[in-house]
Coordinates of C-alpha atoms in Angstrom, one line a residue:
M1 CA 72.9 88.0 147.7
P2 CA 71.7 88.1 151.4
S3 CA 74.0 86.7 154.0
Y4 CA 73.4 85.0 157.4
T5 CA 75.4 84.4 160.5
A6 CA 74.0 82.2 163.3
P7 CA 73.5 84.3 166.5
V8 CA 75.5 81.8 168.6
K9 CA 76.2 84.3 171.3
D10 CA 72.6 85.2 171.8
M11 CA 71.6 81.5 171.7
Q12 CA 74.1 80.8 174.4
F13 CA 72.8 83.7 176.5
V14 CA 69.3 82.3 176.4
L15 CA 70.3 78.8 177.2
H16 CA 72.8 79.5 180.0
D17 CA 72.1 83.0 181.4
V18 CA 68.3 82.9 181.2
L19 CA 67.2 79.3 181.2
K20 CA 70.3 77.9 183.1
V21 CA 69.8 74.7 181.3
S22 CA 72.7 72.7 182.9
D23 CA 71.0 73.2 186.3
A24 CA 67.5 72.1 185.2
D25 CA 66.1 68.9 186.5
I26 CA 65.3 67.6 183.0
P27 CA 66.9 64.4 181.6
G28 CA 69.9 65.2 179.4
Y29 CA 70.1 68.8 180.5
A30 CA 73.0 68.3 182.9
D31 CA 75.2 67.5 179.8
L32 CA 74.3 70.8 178.1
D33 CA 77.2 72.8 179.5
R34 CA 78.4 76.0 177.8
S35 CA 81.3 74.3 176.0
F36 CA 79.2 71.5 174.6
T37 CA 76.3 73.7 173.3
E38 CA 78.8 76.2 171.9
A39 CA 80.6 73.5 170.0
V40 CA 77.3 72.2 168.5
F41 CA 76.1 75.7 167.6
D42 CA 79.4 76.7 166.1
E43 CA 79.3 73.6 163.8
A44 CA 75.6 74.2 162.9
A45 CA 76.5 77.8 162.1
K46 CA 79.1 76.7 159.6
V47 CA 76.6 74.4 157.9
A48 CA 74.0 77.2 157.9
S49 CA 76.3 79.9 156.4
D50 CA 78.5 77.8 154.2
I51 CA 76.1 75.2 152.8
L52 CA 72.5 76.3 153.2
T53 CA 72.6 80.1 152.8
P54 CA 74.1 80.0 149.3
L55 CA 71.4 77.6 148.2
N56 CA 68.5 79.8 149.5
L57 CA 68.6 82.0 146.4
V58 CA 69.2 79.0 144.1
G59 CA 66.0 77.3 145.5
D60 CA 64.0 80.5 145.1
V61 CA 65.0 81.0 141.5
E62 CA 65.0 77.4 140.2
G63 CA 62.2 75.9 142.3
C64 CA 61.2 72.3 141.9
V65 CA 60.3 70.6 138.7
L66 CA 58.2 67.5 138.0
E67 CA 59.9 65.3 135.4
N68 CA 58.6 61.9 134.4
G69 CA 56.7 61.4 137.6
V70 CA 59.7 62.5 139.9
V71 CA 60.2 65.9 141.5
R72 CA 63.7 67.3 140.8
T73 CA 64.9 69.7 143.6
P74 CA 67.1 72.7 142.8
K75 CA 70.8 72.4 142.0
G76 CA 72.9 71.6 145.1
F77 CA 70.0 70.5 147.3
K78 CA 70.7 66.8 147.0
Q79 CA 74.4 67.3 147.9
A80 CA 73.5 69.5 150.8
F81 CA 70.9 67.0 152.1
D82 CA 73.6 64.2 151.9
T83 CA 76.0 66.4 153.9
L84 CA 73.4 67.1 156.7
R85 CA 72.4 63.4 156.7
K86 CA 76.0 62.2 157.1
G87 CA 76.6 64.8 159.8
G88 CA 73.8 63.6 161.9
W89 CA 72.1 67.0 161.9
M90 CA 68.7 65.5 161.2
S91 CA 68.7 63.2 164.1
L92 CA 69.8 65.3 167.1
D93 CA 66.9 64.5 169.4
A94 CA 65.8 61.2 167.9
S95 CA 65.9 58.1 170.1
P96 CA 69.3 56.2 170.1
E97 CA 67.2 53.1 169.7
Y98 CA 66.6 54.1 166.1
G99 CA 69.9 55.6 165.4
G100 CA 69.4 59.1 166.8
Q101 CA 71.7 61.1 169.1
G102 CA 69.2 61.3 172.0
L103 CA 69.7 65.0 172.7
P104 CA 66.9 67.1 174.3
Y105 CA 64.3 68.6 172.0
L106 CA 65.7 72.0 173.1
M107 CA 68.9 71.3 171.1
H108 CA 66.8 70.3 168.0
T109 CA 65.0 73.6 168.3
A110 CA 68.0 75.8 168.6
V111 CA 69.9 74.1 165.7
N112 CA 66.9 74.2 163.5
E113 CA 66.5 77.9 164.0
T114 CA 69.9 78.4 162.3
F115 CA 68.9 76.1 159.4
V116 CA 65.6 77.8 158.9
S117 CA 67.2 81.2 158.9
A118 CA 69.6 80.0 156.3
N119 CA 67.2 78.2 154.1
M120 CA 63.6 77.7 155.2
A121 CA 62.5 75.8 152.1
F122 CA 65.3 73.3 152.3
N123 CA 64.9 72.6 156.0
M124 CA 61.3 71.7 155.5
Y125 CA 62.3 68.3 154.0
Q126 CA 63.8 67.1 157.2
G127 CA 61.4 69.0 159.4
L128 CA 58.4 67.1 158.0
T129 CA 60.3 63.9 158.4
H130 CA 60.9 64.7 162.1
G131 CA 57.2 65.1 162.6
A132 CA 56.3 61.9 160.9
Y133 CA 59.0 60.1 163.0
S134 CA 57.4 61.5 166.1
A135 CA 53.9 60.3 165.1
I136 CA 55.1 56.7 164.4
K137 CA 57.2 56.6 167.5
V138 CA 54.2 57.6 169.7
H139 CA 51.4 55.7 168.0
G140 CA 53.1 52.9 166.0
T141 CA 53.4 49.2 166.8
D142 CA 56.8 47.8 167.7
E143 CA 56.9 46.2 164.2
Q144 CA 56.1 49.6 162.6
K145 CA 58.8 51.4 164.6
A146 CA 61.4 48.9 163.7
K147 CA 60.4 49.0 160.0
W148 CA 60.2 52.7 159.4
L149 CA 62.0 54.7 162.1
P150 CA 65.7 53.8 161.6
K151 CA 65.8 55.0 158.0
M152 CA 63.6 58.0 158.8
V153 CA 65.9 59.0 161.6
S154 CA 68.9 58.9 159.3
C155 CA 66.8 60.7 156.6
E156 CA 67.5 57.9 154.1
W157 CA 63.8 58.0 153.9
T158 CA 61.8 61.2 154.5
G159 CA 58.2 61.7 155.7
T160 CA 55.2 63.9 155.0
M161 CA 51.7 64.6 156.4
N162 CA 48.7 64.4 154.2
L163 CA 45.6 66.1 155.4
T164 CA 44.2 68.7 153.0
E165 CA 42.0 67.9 150.1
P166 CA 40.7 70.2 147.3
H167 CA 37.4 70.8 149.0
C168 CA 38.5 70.3 152.5
G169 CA 41.1 72.3 154.5
T170 CA 40.4 73.0 158.2
D171 CA 37.1 71.1 158.2
L172 CA 38.6 67.6 157.9
G173 CA 35.2 66.0 158.6
M174 CA 34.4 66.6 154.9
M175 CA 37.3 64.4 153.8
R176 CA 36.7 62.0 150.9
T177 CA 39.8 59.9 150.8
K178 CA 38.8 56.3 151.4
A179 CA 40.6 53.3 153.0
E180 CA 39.4 49.9 152.1
P181 CA 40.5 47.0 154.4
Q182 CA 42.3 44.1 152.8
A183 CA 42.6 40.4 153.9
D184 CA 46.2 40.8 154.9
G185 CA 45.5 43.6 157.3
S186 CA 46.6 46.4 155.0
Y187 CA 44.3 49.0 153.4
K188 CA 43.9 50.4 149.9
I189 CA 44.0 54.2 150.0
T190 CA 42.2 56.1 147.3
G191 CA 41.8 59.9 147.1
Q192 CA 43.7 63.1 146.4
K193 CA 45.6 65.3 148.8
I194 CA 46.8 68.8 148.1
F195 CA 49.4 71.3 149.5
I196 CA 51.7 68.4 150.6
S197 CA 55.0 69.9 151.6
A198 CA 58.0 67.8 150.5
G199 CA 55.5 65.4 148.9
D200 CA 58.1 64.2 146.4
H201 CA 61.8 64.8 145.7
D202 CA 65.0 63.2 144.5
M203 CA 66.9 63.4 147.8
A204 CA 65.8 60.2 149.5
S205 CA 65.1 56.7 148.2
N206 CA 61.7 56.5 149.8
I207 CA 59.1 58.9 151.2
V208 CA 56.8 57.7 154.0
H209 CA 53.4 59.5 153.7
L210 CA 51.1 59.7 156.7
V211 CA 47.7 59.9 155.2
L212 CA 44.3 60.7 156.8
A213 CA 41.5 58.7 155.3
K214 CA 38.0 57.3 156.1
A215 CA 37.7 53.5 156.7
P216 CA 34.3 51.8 156.7
G217 CA 32.3 52.0 159.9
G218 CA 33.7 55.2 161.2
G219 CA 30.7 57.4 160.8
E220 CA 30.5 61.0 159.8
G221 CA 32.8 63.9 160.7
T222 CA 36.3 63.7 162.2
K223 CA 35.4 60.7 164.4
G224 CA 35.5 58.5 161.3
I225 CA 39.0 59.4 160.3
S226 CA 42.0 57.1 160.5
L227 CA 45.7 57.6 159.9
F228 CA 47.7 55.4 157.6
I229 CA 51.4 54.8 156.7
V230 CA 51.6 54.9 152.9
P231 CA 55.1 54.7 151.5
K232 CA 56.1 55.9 148.0
V233 CA 57.9 52.6 147.5
L234 CA 56.8 49.4 149.2
V235 CA 59.3 47.8 151.6
N236 CA 60.1 44.1 151.5
D237 CA 60.2 41.9 154.6
D238 CA 64.0 42.1 154.7
G239 CA 63.9 45.9 154.7
S240 CA 64.9 46.3 151.0
L241 CA 62.8 48.5 148.7
G242 CA 60.3 46.7 146.5
A243 CA 57.7 47.8 144.0
R244 CA 56.5 51.3 143.5
N245 CA 53.3 52.0 145.4
A246 CA 50.2 53.4 143.7
V247 CA 50.9 56.9 144.8
S248 CA 51.9 59.7 142.3
V249 CA 52.4 63.4 142.1
G250 CA 49.7 65.2 140.1
K251 CA 51.5 68.5 140.0
V252 CA 54.0 70.7 141.8
E253 CA 52.3 73.9 142.9
E254 CA 53.6 77.3 141.8
K255 CA 53.7 79.4 145.0
M256 CA 54.4 82.8 146.3
G257 CA 57.5 81.6 148.2
I258 CA 59.4 78.6 149.5
H259 CA 60.1 77.7 145.9
G260 CA 62.8 75.2 146.9
N261 CA 60.3 73.0 148.7
A262 CA 58.1 70.7 146.6
T263 CA 54.5 71.4 147.5
C264 CA 52.6 68.6 145.7
V265 CA 49.2 67.4 144.7
M266 CA 49.3 63.7 145.7
N267 CA 47.1 61.1 144.0
Y268 CA 46.4 57.8 145.8
D269 CA 45.0 55.2 143.4
G270 CA 44.4 52.1 145.6
A271 CA 47.8 52.6 147.3
T272 CA 48.8 50.1 150.0
G273 CA 48.8 51.5 153.5
W274 CA 48.9 50.4 157.1
L275 CA 46.9 51.7 160.0
L276 CA 48.8 53.9 162.4
G277 CA 47.3 54.0 165.8
D278 CA 43.6 53.1 166.5
L279 CA 41.0 52.7 163.8
H280 CA 38.8 55.8 163.5
K281 CA 41.0 57.7 165.9
G282 CA 43.4 59.1 163.3
M283 CA 43.1 62.7 164.5
K284 CA 44.7 61.8 167.8
A285 CA 47.7 60.3 166.0
M286 CA 47.9 63.1 163.5
F287 CA 47.8 65.8 166.2
T288 CA 51.1 64.4 167.5
M289 CA 52.6 65.5 164.2
M290 CA 50.5 68.6 163.7
N291 CA 51.4 70.1 167.2
E292 CA 55.1 69.5 166.6
A293 CA 54.7 71.1 163.1
R294 CA 53.0 74.1 164.6
L295 CA 55.9 74.7 166.9
G296 CA 58.2 74.3 164.0
V297 CA 56.3 76.8 162.0
A298 CA 56.4 79.2 165.0
L299 CA 60.2 78.9 164.8
Q300 CA 60.0 79.7 161.1
G301 CA 58.3 82.9 161.9
Y302 CA 61.1 84.4 163.9
A303 CA 64.0 82.6 162.2
V304 CA 63.2 84.1 158.8
A305 CA 62.8 87.5 160.5
E306 CA 66.3 87.1 162.1
A307 CA 67.9 86.6 158.7
A308 CA 66.0 89.5 157.2
Y309 CA 67.0 91.7 160.2
Q310 CA 70.7 90.9 159.9
N311 CA 70.7 92.1 156.3
A312 CA 68.6 95.2 157.0
L313 CA 71.0 96.1 159.8
A314 CA 74.0 95.8 157.5
Y315 CA 72.3 97.8 154.8
A316 CA 71.3 100.6 157.3
K317 CA 75.0 100.9 158.4
D318 CA 76.3 101.0 154.9
R319 CA 73.8 103.0 152.9
L320 CA 74.4 106.7 152.9
Q321 CA 71.2 108.8 152.8
G322 CA 70.5 112.3 154.3
R323 CA 72.1 113.9 157.3
D324 CA 71.5 113.3 161.0
V325 CA 69.3 116.2 162.2
T326 CA 71.3 116.5 165.4
G327 CA 74.6 116.9 163.6
V328 CA 76.7 115.4 160.8
K329 CA 78.0 111.9 161.6
N330 CA 79.9 111.2 158.4
P331 CA 81.7 114.4 157.6
N332 CA 84.0 112.8 155.0
G333 CA 81.1 111.4 153.0
P334 CA 78.2 112.9 151.0
A335 CA 75.6 111.7 153.6
D336 CA 75.2 109.9 156.8
P337 CA 74.4 106.2 157.0
L338 CA 70.7 105.3 157.3
I339 CA 71.0 104.1 160.8
V340 CA 71.4 107.6 162.2
H341 CA 67.7 108.4 161.5
P342 CA 65.2 107.8 164.3
D343 CA 62.6 106.1 162.1
I344 CA 65.2 103.6 160.8
R345 CA 66.2 103.0 164.4
R346 CA 62.6 102.4 165.4
N347 CA 62.2 99.9 162.5
L348 CA 65.4 98.1 163.5
M349 CA 64.6 98.0 167.2
E350 CA 61.2 96.6 166.5
Q351 CA 62.8 93.8 164.5
K352 CA 65.6 93.2 167.1
S353 CA 63.3 93.2 170.1
F354 CA 60.9 90.8 168.5
V355 CA 63.5 88.3 167.3
E356 CA 65.4 88.2 170.5
G357 CA 62.2 87.9 172.6
A358 CA 60.8 85.2 170.3
R359 CA 64.0 83.2 170.5
A360 CA 63.8 83.1 174.3
W361 CA 60.1 82.2 174.2
A362 CA 60.8 79.4 171.7
Y363 CA 63.7 77.9 173.7
W364 CA 61.7 78.2 176.9
S365 CA 58.8 76.4 175.2
A366 CA 61.2 73.7 174.1
T367 CA 62.1 73.1 177.8
L368 CA 58.4 72.6 178.5
I369 CA 58.2 69.9 175.8
D370 CA 61.3 68.2 177.3
R371 CA 59.5 68.3 180.7
A372 CA 56.3 67.0 179.1
H373 CA 58.2 64.0 177.7
T374 CA 59.0 63.0 181.3
G375 CA 55.3 62.8 182.1
D376 CA 55.0 66.3 183.7
M377 CA 51.3 67.1 183.1
A378 CA 51.7 70.7 184.2
A379 CA 54.3 71.3 181.5
D380 CA 52.2 69.4 179.0
G381 CA 49.2 71.5 179.7
L382 CA 51.1 74.7 179.5
I383 CA 52.7 73.9 176.2
G384 CA 49.3 72.9 174.9
L385 CA 48.0 76.3 175.8
M386 CA 51.0 78.0 174.3
T387 CA 51.1 76.2 171.0
P388 CA 48.4 78.2 169.1
V389 CA 49.9 81.5 170.5
L390 CA 53.4 80.5 169.5
K391 CA 52.2 79.6 166.0
G392 CA 49.9 82.5 165.5
F393 CA 51.8 85.3 167.1
L394 CA 55.3 84.5 166.0
T395 CA 54.3 84.0 162.4
D396 CA 52.2 87.1 162.2
K397 CA 54.9 89.2 163.7
G398 CA 57.7 87.3 161.8
F399 CA 56.1 88.3 158.5
E400 CA 55.6 91.8 159.7
M401 CA 59.3 92.0 160.6
A402 CA 60.4 90.6 157.3
V403 CA 58.4 93.3 155.6
A404 CA 60.0 95.9 158.0
A405 CA 63.4 94.7 157.0
Q406 CA 62.5 95.0 153.3
Q407 CA 61.4 98.6 154.1
V408 CA 64.8 99.6 155.3
Y409 CA 66.1 99.1 151.8
G410 CA 63.6 101.4 150.2
G411 CA 63.2 100.8 146.5
H412 CA 66.1 98.3 146.5
G413 CA 64.0 96.1 148.9
Y414 CA 61.5 95.6 146.1
I415 CA 64.2 94.6 143.6
E416 CA 64.9 90.8 143.5
E417 CA 68.6 91.1 143.2
W418 CA 68.8 92.3 146.8
G419 CA 67.0 89.2 148.1
M420 CA 64.7 90.9 150.6
S421 CA 61.5 90.0 148.9
Q422 CA 62.3 86.3 149.3
F423 CA 62.3 86.7 153.1
A424 CA 58.8 88.3 152.9
R425 CA 57.5 85.8 150.4
D426 CA 58.8 82.8 152.4
A427 CA 57.6 84.1 155.7
R428 CA 54.1 84.6 154.4
I429 CA 53.2 80.9 154.2
A430 CA 53.9 80.4 157.9
M431 CA 50.7 82.4 158.8
I432 CA 48.7 79.9 156.7
Y433 CA 49.9 76.4 156.9
E434 CA 49.6 74.0 159.8
G435 CA 46.3 75.7 160.7
A436 CA 45.7 79.3 159.5
N437 CA 46.3 81.8 162.3
G438 CA 42.6 82.6 162.6
V439 CA 42.0 79.0 163.4
Q440 CA 44.8 79.1 166.0
A441 CA 43.1 82.0 167.7
L442 CA 39.8 80.2 167.7
D443 CA 41.5 77.1 169.2
L444 CA 43.0 79.3 171.9
V445 CA 39.8 81.0 172.9
G446 CA 37.3 78.4 172.1
R447 CA 39.1 75.4 173.5
K448 CA 42.5 75.9 175.2
L449 CA 41.5 78.6 177.8
A450 CA 38.8 76.4 179.3
L451 CA 40.7 73.2 179.1
D452 CA 40.9 71.3 182.4
G453 CA 38.8 73.9 184.0
G454 CA 41.1 76.7 183.0
K455 CA 43.9 75.6 185.2
H456 CA 46.6 76.0 182.6
V457 CA 45.9 79.6 181.8
M458 CA 45.6 80.3 185.5
A459 CA 49.0 78.7 186.0
F460 CA 50.4 81.0 183.3
F461 CA 49.0 84.1 185.1
E462 CA 50.5 82.8 188.4
M463 CA 53.9 82.4 186.6
V464 CA 53.8 86.0 185.4
K465 CA 52.8 87.2 188.9
A466 CA 55.6 85.2 190.5
E467 CA 58.1 86.7 188.0
C468 CA 57.0 90.2 188.8
K469 CA 57.2 89.5 192.6
A470 CA 60.7 88.1 192.3
H471 CA 62.0 91.6 191.4
D472 CA 60.4 93.5 194.3
G473 CA 62.8 96.1 195.6
D474 CA 65.0 96.1 192.5
D475 CA 64.5 99.6 191.1
R476 CA 66.4 98.6 187.9
M477 CA 63.7 96.2 187.0
K478 CA 60.7 98.6 187.3
G479 CA 60.8 99.4 183.6
F480 CA 60.1 95.7 183.0
V481 CA 57.9 94.6 185.9
E482 CA 55.4 97.5 185.8
P483 CA 54.6 97.2 182.0
L484 CA 54.3 93.4 182.4
K485 CA 51.9 93.8 185.3
V486 CA 49.7 96.2 183.2
A487 CA 49.7 93.9 180.2
S488 CA 49.0 90.8 182.3
K489 CA 46.0 92.5 184.0
A490 CA 44.7 93.5 180.6
L491 CA 45.0 89.9 179.4
Q492 CA 43.1 88.7 182.4
Q493 CA 40.4 91.4 181.9
A494 CA 40.0 90.2 178.3
G495 CA 39.5 86.6 179.6
M496 CA 36.9 87.8 182.1
F497 CA 35.0 89.5 179.2
F498 CA 34.9 86.2 177.4
M499 CA 33.6 84.4 180.5
Q500 CA 30.9 87.0 181.1
N501 CA 29.7 87.3 177.5
G502 CA 30.8 84.2 175.6
M503 CA 28.1 81.8 176.8
K504 CA 25.2 84.0 175.9
N505 CA 26.8 85.3 172.7
P506 CA 29.7 83.1 171.4
N507 CA 30.4 85.7 168.7
A508 CA 31.4 88.1 171.5
A509 CA 34.3 85.8 172.3
L510 CA 35.2 84.6 168.8
A511 CA 35.2 88.2 167.4
G512 CA 38.0 89.0 169.9
S513 CA 39.9 85.8 169.6
Y514 CA 42.6 87.1 167.2
D515 CA 43.2 90.1 169.5
F516 CA 43.5 87.8 172.5
M517 CA 46.1 85.7 170.7
H518 CA 48.2 88.7 170.1
M519 CA 47.7 90.0 173.6
M520 CA 48.9 86.7 175.0
G521 CA 51.9 86.7 172.6
H522 CA 52.9 90.2 173.7
V523 CA 52.6 89.2 177.4
C524 CA 54.8 86.1 176.7
L525 CA 57.4 88.2 175.1
G526 CA 57.2 90.7 178.0
L527 CA 57.7 87.8 180.4
M528 CA 60.8 86.7 178.4
W529 CA 62.2 90.2 178.3
T530 CA 61.8 90.5 182.0
K531 CA 63.7 87.2 182.5
M532 CA 66.4 88.3 180.0
A533 CA 66.8 91.8 181.6
K534 CA 67.4 90.2 185.0
A535 CA 69.9 87.7 183.6
A536 CA 71.8 90.6 181.9
Y537 CA 71.9 92.6 185.2
V538 CA 73.2 89.5 187.0
A539 CA 76.0 89.1 184.4
L540 CA 76.9 92.8 184.7
D541 CA 76.9 92.7 188.5
A542 CA 79.3 89.7 188.2
G543 CA 81.7 91.7 186.1
A544 CA 81.0 90.2 182.7
A545 CA 83.7 91.0 180.2
D546 CA 81.3 91.8 177.4
R547 CA 79.4 94.7 179.0
D548 CA 78.2 96.0 175.7
F549 CA 76.3 92.8 174.9
Y550 CA 74.4 92.8 178.2
E551 CA 73.8 96.6 178.2
A552 CA 72.4 96.3 174.7
K553 CA 70.2 93.4 175.8
I554 CA 68.7 95.6 178.6
A555 CA 68.2 98.5 176.2
T556 CA 66.5 96.3 173.7
G557 CA 64.2 94.9 176.3
R558 CA 63.2 98.4 177.6
F559 CA 62.2 99.3 174.0
Y560 CA 59.9 96.3 173.8
M561 CA 58.3 97.0 177.2
A562 CA 57.8 100.7 176.3
R563 CA 56.9 100.6 172.6
Q564 CA 55.4 97.1 171.9
L565 CA 53.8 95.8 175.0
P566 CA 51.3 98.7 175.2
A567 CA 49.6 97.2 172.2
C568 CA 47.8 95.0 174.8
G569 CA 45.6 98.0 175.6
M570 CA 44.5 98.4 172.0
H571 CA 43.7 94.7 171.8
L572 CA 41.7 94.9 175.0
A573 CA 39.7 97.8 173.7
R574 CA 38.9 95.9 170.5
I575 CA 37.8 92.8 172.5
E576 CA 35.6 94.7 174.8
S577 CA 33.8 96.4 171.9
G578 CA 32.2 93.0 171.4
A579 CA 30.9 91.4 168.2
D580 CA 28.2 94.0 167.1
T581 CA 30.4 96.0 164.8
V582 CA 32.1 92.8 163.4
M583 CA 28.8 91.1 162.6
A584 CA 26.8 94.2 161.6
L585 CA 26.6 93.6 157.9
T586 CA 24.7 90.9 156.2
A587 CA 26.6 88.7 153.8
E588 CA 25.0 90.5 150.9
A589 CA 26.1 93.9 152.2
F590 CA 29.8 93.2 151.8

């Protein structure tokens, strides 16, 4: 069975050496000193390795079962959920007003990485709840907040988001679910939703569904959509649970992966619901949850890759196969370990450089969210620009790295008893849900680049330029700065191509949107590796005790800059080839 150990040392490096969080002018960050964050991470690591990791295989094998209208989760899930609930792990960054601990979103991000790596399917139950909490907190009335949030923060009640319908995925304007107003101010919700993660389970006494539906008078398309709070069980005025609402599970989907999470078909048969936010403006409220969910999915991309990498590395050091072409390394054995071979090293370095770069990018992005919560519009604009890139790039590459880890095992990677296929199967969904990655690319190029006159992407380019300039005269940093400059210029050149050709031929831009998303992802990781390399050099110059750690960090970064970042040139060539070859065939010719 695969194992997992939270990379606490690397997490601490990103927070304190790279981001210098205790010195940041963000509320709550002054309290995030090394000893505090290490204590939190060490405890989270124990939960991840001792409780969640052993249940990962259990969830994959047993899955969820619908019995007499109730979904039963795999053996051990309920007890684990109770343990995390009692430990306060599900409310780290929630408002103290509703029972949360009030820590920055950054800490929620870092701790959740360890839980996702340990057991992605399990962590989704509380992850969806966190998103629903955020939507109600931002858009709910005081009465709604008081009624729903305390028990959602504690995870006594969990939450979901209900968007997709059998005929309607990304194009929500085609939605058929109806909301009929009632005399008491409530609505009767009727329709069917599919692919609802954590739609039902036996780990909480109530489930608070946030459901998109069309109320009368809203008109056609997405402008007519409203968002409603629709609980599984109705809540009495005194806060106690009342009658069962008219919402039921039609089936639990059989999926490629994340078997431990109940993906449900939900039937609403005149269920009682209450409007959340403004009438006919449900998309605004839902996007609060969706954007948070997209960042959570981005984290899933690299967190699963981290777990897969750890196991592949251990296997490569243990498995004896062939001899090192430069000389025998294991003379007392029949063969040398796999890790001596250059192609295995290449594979492992691709995984390591991606995961460590992604972690820095995710944590840095979390600091932008914490800044945005203070009303910083520049941070809000920048994280809005980053969100589709984070989601699309980190999940694409995360799946690729999970497959790469499986490859290290050779034939054993294809055998279920070794557990590597679960990482690949679980990681695959992250490229699809919360907006398929092709949609993320279209959102980036079709909307985010030009938002607010393009000032956010220009701010990003200026940030990269400033990072490069900060290392002028430091010869040690040339291996980072020069590749980053080249990649950034290629990204800007691609943007200019869109500007020059997109208006007269929109397909010219849209055909290159996926490549642009990956280009930007590479530049972001290049930026992070430049920051990490500098932090490592500073630590070495200061006489850091663990020189091996910092020297390995620099070597890993050099690999990324030399072997991965040049992919930007390939993506630029594809973009500048335009749409002609993409659109050449008629539909009938395929």
